[in-house]
Amino acid sequence: MDEVQLLTRKINRLEKARVKAEQILEQKALQLWESKQELEKKVKERTQELEIAKDKAVKAQMAQKNFLANMSHEIRTPLNAIIGMAHLMSDYELNNQQKEYLNTLIHSANILQDLINDILDLSKIDSGKISVVNESFDLIDFLNIIKSIFLPQAKKKGLDFLLKIDSDIQNFVLADKKLLNHVLINLIGNALKFTERGSISLIVELHNRQEDKQYITFKCKDSGIGISKDQQEKIFNKFIQADKSTSRKYGGTGLGLSISKKIIELLGGTLEVASEISQGSTFYFTIPLTLSQEKSIIKTSPKKKKDKITIKQILIAEDNLLNQMYLKNLLNKWKIEYKIAQNGQEAIDLMASSEFDLVLMDIQMPTMDGYQATTQIRNTINNTIPIIALTANSFAEDREKAKQVGFSDFLSKPYNPNQLQELLLKYSR
Amino acid sequence: MKGVVFVGFFELVEKEFGYEMVDKLIDSCNLDSDGIYTSVGTYDHSEMVQLVTKLSEFSGIGVPDLLNTYAKYFGKTHLRKYESFYQEATDTFSFLESIDGHIHVEVKKLYPEAELPKFSTNKLSDNKLELLYSSKRKMGDFAEGLILDTADYYNEKIEIQKKNIEEDGSQVLFTITKI
């Protein structure tokens, strides 16, 4: 066979192989295209499924939030009546047995109120609704105010209350005063509760300074019953107290420390405990506080409070008969005249025909609610009269909305007589 | 058997013996494919057996030697195209250990119809690895060549002891020692 023939055979074979390869490749390409189509379809289906699942989750979250708001409202309304009636009843001549029953009633209602507030706080923290709002303030002043709140209570139990502040700490800081306050009040409140003799100390030390921040350690130390090592690991969990007898003997919801721990985490620290049985406990945390300039602080020197209510005529807009009764009794006791509107529309009508010094306005009412009524009063009738929202809606959004439509103040139900009295004093001229 | 094995085989035969030998092999064997192979196709394994046997006959070189030599050529010219598999492993042993669990899994994705040999490994020590080759193709000699080529890639020197577990060569145990 000569070379030309051999070459021809080779070329022939190569040509055939090429054609074959092209066929195979085209088939492969088709298969690839088909599986790509299939994949695209699957991705589309999965995406749709995910969107539906996401939608469901969002709706479930909304439902939960609404449920919480509604429950909060539904529980607060009757609780307001219970607390109110109990306070009114304490004004009567009662025998010792009756007084004891009444005290138990008020005590239990207060516990219930604390529990509702704690649950709401916790759910707000859990859903990330609490954010850190920094303001400038004088830390030393702030700590002294806390001392002045607890000193009388400590003395009443025969305990010392000591406040020790590191002299290296700079007074003026930028921090979330409300959250810090919440935690310190919780910790000192616990210390008071669980200490029968000895002292409670709030020790505030400078941990270190870094650029414009001072890291400050807060220690709340007591000489109380102490917490065993086992229990120390559990007490920061929700609804857990050191042991079952604790809740029977000392009361409380077991949510306070869980809330405080989460707040301290928000503030950039960790809440920890050191304790020995019958030696006392120390709760402590270190958080960064940004240094602030003294002059940027708006000194809110409290206005001289009036010692007498000068308000003479009040308009009450409230549809709940029990809450009406509570208010009527209080105002009668304080010798303040009032008119009652059953809803927002009636309130507006009354405003047009009579003179009032102040309005107490419920939010949820039939016919016309408190938001609409207040908007209308502000727009057309009276732009300056103090209008106070009395409501069982206590979410921050509710307060914000109340402020926007023109309410002057906000009193959340249940409230006790003192709280209302304070507000009336505030708006007395 | 994947077409690339046939294509590579003819390449080497042509290089070593000229196209005349390729032509002679095709003519003297009874091939369903008529000796027309493409690397993207799949062909009956018996065609390779016929071709190698005939080549041994024409050249006077034993079948095991032919397969061994071809395997080294095949590794260097065709397997090296899949560089990433080599790079994922760090040495001969880790490469051999990754064949069943990784490389052949990927091959199956591209060629679902491929029938692949099994390579079970058992590491005896840092320097010693047992590798059990199982395939009804009985190409243990080809596998041995590929193992040697792998060691070449990682610049390692190895020694291979070979033992037929099945007499027909469908299961071969390689004991590989790094030296």
GROMACS .gro file of N, CA, C and O in nm, chain A residues 1 6 9-10 13 16-17 20-21 24-25 28, chain B residues 14 19-20 23 26-27 36-38 40-41 110:
model
   96
    1MET      N    1   0.086  -0.120   0.000
    1MET     CA    2   0.000   0.000   0.000
    1MET      C    3   0.089   0.124   0.000
    1MET      O    4   0.182   0.134   0.079
    6LEU      N    5  -0.257   0.510   0.218
    6LEU     CA    6  -0.263   0.504   0.364
    6LEU      C    7  -0.317   0.634   0.421
    6LEU      O    8  -0.403   0.637   0.510
    9ARG      N    9  -0.686   0.668   0.366
    9ARG     CA   10  -0.762   0.590   0.464
    9ARG      C   11  -0.767   0.662   0.598
    9ARG      O   12  -0.870   0.669   0.665
   10LYS      N   13  -0.652   0.720   0.635
   10LYS     CA   14  -0.646   0.791   0.763
   10LYS      C   15  -0.743   0.909   0.761
   10LYS      O   16  -0.822   0.930   0.855
   13ARG      N   17  -1.101   0.802   0.784
   13ARG     CA   18  -1.141   0.766   0.921
   13ARG      C   19  -1.158   0.890   1.008
   13ARG      O   20  -1.252   0.901   1.084
   16LYS      N   21  -1.479   1.062   0.927
   16LYS     CA   22  -1.595   0.992   0.984
   16LYS      C   23  -1.603   1.015   1.135
   16LYS      O   24  -1.710   1.037   1.191
   17ALA      N   25  -1.484   1.010   1.198
   17ALA     CA   26  -1.481   1.032   1.344
   17ALA      C   27  -1.532   1.172   1.378
   17ALA      O   28  -1.603   1.192   1.475
   20LYS      N   29  -1.904   1.180   1.351
   20LYS     CA   30  -1.960   1.109   1.466
   20LYS      C   31  -1.952   1.197   1.591
   20LYS      O   32  -2.049   1.209   1.667
   21ALA      N   33  -1.835   1.258   1.610
   21ALA     CA   34  -1.815   1.342   1.729
   21ALA      C   35  -1.914   1.457   1.730
   21ALA      O   36  -1.971   1.491   1.834
   24ILE      N   37  -2.245   1.332   1.842
   24ILE     CA   38  -2.247   1.308   1.987
   24ILE      C   39  -2.255   1.441   2.062
   24ILE      O   40  -2.332   1.457   2.157
   25LEU      N   41  -2.174   1.536   2.015
   25LEU     CA   42  -2.171   1.665   2.083
   25LEU      C   43  -2.306   1.736   2.075
   25LEU      O   44  -2.352   1.796   2.172
   28LYS      N   45  -2.528   1.581   2.319
   28LYS     CA   46  -2.489   1.626   2.453
   28LYS      C   47  -2.541   1.768   2.478
   28LYS      O   48  -2.592   1.798   2.587
  443GLU      N   49   0.056   0.523   1.646
  443GLU     CA   50   0.103   0.594   1.526
  443GLU      C   51   0.241   0.655   1.552
  443GLU      O   52   0.329   0.652   1.467
  448TYR      N   53   0.141   0.515   1.106
  448TYR     CA   54  -0.002   0.494   1.082
  448TYR      C   55  -0.028   0.358   1.018
  448TYR      O   56  -0.137   0.302   1.030
  449GLU      N   57   0.073   0.307   0.954
  449GLU     CA   58   0.059   0.176   0.892
  449GLU      C   59   0.014   0.070   0.993
  449GLU      O   60  -0.072  -0.013   0.965
  452ASP      N   61  -0.349   0.116   1.083
  452ASP     CA   62  -0.431   0.065   0.972
  452ASP      C   63  -0.438  -0.087   0.976
  452ASP      O   64  -0.546  -0.146   0.961
  455ILE      N   65  -0.663  -0.208   1.263
  455ILE     CA   66  -0.806  -0.193   1.232
  455ILE      C   67  -0.851  -0.303   1.136
  455ILE      O   68  -0.957  -0.364   1.154
  456ASP      N   69  -0.767  -0.325   1.037
  456ASP     CA   70  -0.803  -0.425   0.936
  456ASP      C   71  -0.808  -0.567   0.991
  456ASP      O   72  -0.892  -0.647   0.951
  465ILE      N   73  -1.331   0.368   1.403
  465ILE     CA   74  -1.353   0.513   1.401
  465ILE      C   75  -1.394   0.557   1.541
  465ILE      O   76  -1.504   0.527   1.588
  466TYR      N   77  -1.297   0.622   1.607
  466TYR     CA   78  -1.321   0.661   1.747
  466TYR      C   79  -1.316   0.812   1.764
  466TYR      O   80  -1.238   0.879   1.699
  467THR      N   81  -1.403   0.861   1.854
  467THR     CA   82  -1.388   1.001   1.892
  467THR      C   83  -1.383   1.004   2.044
  467THR      O   84  -1.442   0.919   2.111
  469VAL      N   85  -1.526   1.182   2.252
  469VAL     CA   86  -1.650   1.207   2.325
  469VAL      C   87  -1.745   1.087   2.321
  469VAL      O   88  -1.850   1.089   2.384
  470GLY      N   89  -1.708   0.983   2.245
  470GLY     CA   90  -1.796   0.867   2.233
  470GLY      C   91  -1.763   0.759   2.336
  470GLY      O   92  -1.670   0.773   2.415
  539LEU      N   93  -2.066   1.398   3.406
  539LEU     CA   94  -2.047   1.432   3.265
  539LEU      C   95  -2.089   1.317   3.174
  539LEU      O   96  -2.149   1.338   3.069
   0.00000   0.00000   0.00000
